[in-house]
Coordinates of N, CA and C in Angstrom, one line a residue:
M1 N 0.7 -19.6 8.4 CA 1.2 -18.2 8.0 C 1.1 -18.2 6.5
V2 N 0.7 -17.0 6.0 CA 0.7 -16.8 4.6 C 1.5 -15.5 4.4
K3 N 2.0 -15.3 3.1 CA 2.8 -14.1 2.8 C 2.1 -13.4 1.6
L4 N 2.1 -12.1 1.7 CA 1.7 -11.2 0.6 C 3.0 -10.8 0.0
N5 N 3.2 -11.0 -1.3 CA 4.4 -10.7 -2.0 C 4.2 -9.7 -3.1
W6 N 5.1 -8.8 -3.4 CA 5.0 -7.9 -4.5 C 6.3 -7.4 -4.8
V7 N 6.4 -6.8 -6.0 CA 7.7 -6.2 -6.5 C 7.4 -4.7 -6.5
A8 N 8.2 -3.9 -5.8 CA 8.0 -2.5 -5.7 C 8.2 -1.9 -7.1
G9 N 7.3 -0.8 -7.5 CA 7.5 -0.2 -8.7 C 6.4 0.8 -9.0
G10 N 5.6 1.2 -8.1 CA 4.6 2.2 -8.3 C 5.2 3.6 -8.5
W11 N 4.3 4.5 -8.9 CA 4.8 5.9 -9.1 C 5.5 6.5 -7.9
N12 N 5.1 6.1 -6.7 CA 5.6 6.7 -5.5 C 6.8 6.0 -4.9
T13 N 7.3 5.0 -5.6 CA 8.4 4.1 -5.1 C 9.7 4.8 -5.4
P14 N 10.5 5.0 -4.4 CA 11.9 5.6 -4.6 C 12.6 4.7 -5.6
Y15 N 13.5 5.3 -6.4 CA 14.2 4.6 -7.4 C 15.0 3.4 -6.9
T16 N 15.6 3.6 -5.7 CA 16.4 2.5 -5.1 C 15.6 1.2 -4.8
F17 N 14.3 1.4 -4.7 CA 13.4 0.2 -4.3 C 12.7 -0.3 -5.5
K18 N 12.7 0.3 -6.6 CA 12.0 -0.2 -7.9 C 12.5 -1.5 -8.2
G19 N 11.7 -2.5 -8.4 CA 12.0 -3.8 -8.9 C 12.5 -4.8 -7.7
V20 N 12.4 -4.2 -6.5 CA 12.9 -5.0 -5.3 C 11.7 -5.8 -4.8
P21 N 11.9 -7.2 -4.6 CA 10.8 -7.9 -4.1 C 10.6 -7.6 -2.5
H22 N 9.3 -7.6 -2.2 CA 8.9 -7.3 -0.8 C 7.9 -8.4 -0.3
S23 N 7.8 -8.5 0.9 CA 6.7 -9.5 1.4 C 6.3 -9.1 2.9
V24 N 5.1 -9.5 3.2 CA 4.6 -9.2 4.6 C 4.0 -10.4 5.0
N25 N 4.3 -10.9 6.2 CA 3.7 -12.1 6.8 C 2.4 -11.8 7.5
F26 N 1.4 -12.7 7.3 CA 0.1 -12.7 8.0 C -0.1 -14.0 8.7
D27 N -0.8 -14.0 9.9 CA -1.0 -15.2 10.6 C -1.9 -16.1 9.9
S28 N -2.8 -15.6 9.1 CA -3.8 -16.5 8.4 C -4.3 -15.8 7.2
L29 N -5.0 -16.6 6.3 CA -5.6 -16.0 5.1 C -6.6 -15.0 5.4
E30 N -7.4 -15.3 6.5 CA -8.4 -14.4 7.0 C -7.8 -13.0 7.4
S31 N -6.7 -13.0 8.1 CA -6.1 -11.7 8.5 C -5.6 -10.9 7.3
L32 N -5.1 -11.7 6.2 CA -4.7 -11.0 5.0 C -5.9 -10.4 4.4
M33 N -7.0 -11.1 4.2 CA -8.2 -10.7 3.6 C -8.8 -9.5 4.3
E34 N -8.7 -9.5 5.7 CA -9.2 -8.3 6.5 C -8.3 -7.1 6.1
T35 N -7.1 -7.3 6.1 CA -6.2 -6.1 5.8 C -6.5 -5.6 4.4
M36 N -6.7 -6.5 3.4 CA -6.9 -6.1 2.0 C -8.3 -5.5 1.8
S37 N -9.1 -5.6 2.8 CA -10.4 -5.0 2.6 C -10.6 -3.6 3.2
K38 N -9.5 -3.0 3.4 CA -9.5 -1.6 4.0 C -9.3 -0.5 2.9
G39 N -9.8 -0.8 1.7 CA -9.6 0.2 0.7 C -8.8 -0.1 -0.5
E40 N -8.0 -1.2 -0.4 CA -7.2 -1.6 -1.6 C -8.0 -2.2 -2.7
W41 N -7.5 -2.1 -3.9 CA -8.1 -2.8 -5.1 C -7.1 -3.1 -6.1
V42 N -7.5 -4.0 -7.0 CA -6.6 -4.5 -8.0 C -7.1 -3.9 -9.4
T43 N -6.1 -3.5 -10.2 CA -6.5 -2.9 -11.5 C -5.7 -3.6 -12.6
D44 N -6.1 -3.6 -13.8 CA -5.4 -4.1 -14.9 C -4.5 -3.0 -15.5
S45 N -3.9 -3.3 -16.6 CA -2.9 -2.3 -17.1 C -3.6 -1.0 -17.7
K46 N -4.9 -1.1 -17.9 CA -5.6 0.1 -18.4 C -6.3 0.9 -17.2
G47 N -6.1 0.4 -16.0 CA -6.7 1.1 -14.8 C -8.1 0.6 -14.4
N48 N -8.6 -0.5 -15.1 CA -9.9 -1.0 -14.8 C -9.8 -1.8 -13.5
R49 N -10.8 -1.6 -12.6 CA -10.8 -2.4 -11.3 C -11.2 -3.8 -11.7
I50 N -10.6 -4.8 -10.9 CA -10.8 -6.2 -11.2 C -11.2 -6.8 -9.8
D51 N -12.3 -7.5 -9.8 CA -12.7 -8.3 -8.6 C -12.0 -9.6 -8.6
I52 N -11.3 -10.0 -7.5 CA -10.6 -11.2 -7.4 C -11.1 -12.0 -6.3
D53 N -11.0 -13.3 -6.5 CA -11.3 -14.3 -5.4 C -10.0 -14.6 -4.7
L54 N -9.6 -13.7 -3.7 CA -8.4 -13.9 -3.1 C -8.2 -15.3 -2.4
R55 N -9.3 -15.7 -1.7 CA -9.3 -17.1 -1.0 C -9.0 -18.1 -2.1
G56 N -9.7 -18.1 -3.2 CA -9.5 -19.1 -4.2 C -8.2 -19.2 -4.8
I57 N -7.6 -17.9 -5.0 CA -6.3 -17.8 -5.5 C -5.2 -18.4 -4.6
C58 N -5.3 -18.0 -3.3 CA -4.4 -18.3 -2.3 C -4.4 -19.8 -1.9
L59 N -5.5 -20.4 -2.1 CA -5.6 -21.9 -1.8 C -5.2 -22.8 -2.8
K60 N -4.9 -22.3 -4.0 CA -4.5 -23.1 -5.1 C -3.0 -23.6 -4.9

């Protein structure tokens, strides 16, 4: 099992959830990667898209 973790804080996050840690469980890294390939992306602080090696990051 692997977990995707994040801290809520986006523009559409209700005030009561801002800064609150969240996580979602996945059965495998492959199932996480499959979910993340449905249109999500990572951006830097300036809004530039970043390509990441999710497998490499998660296996460290």
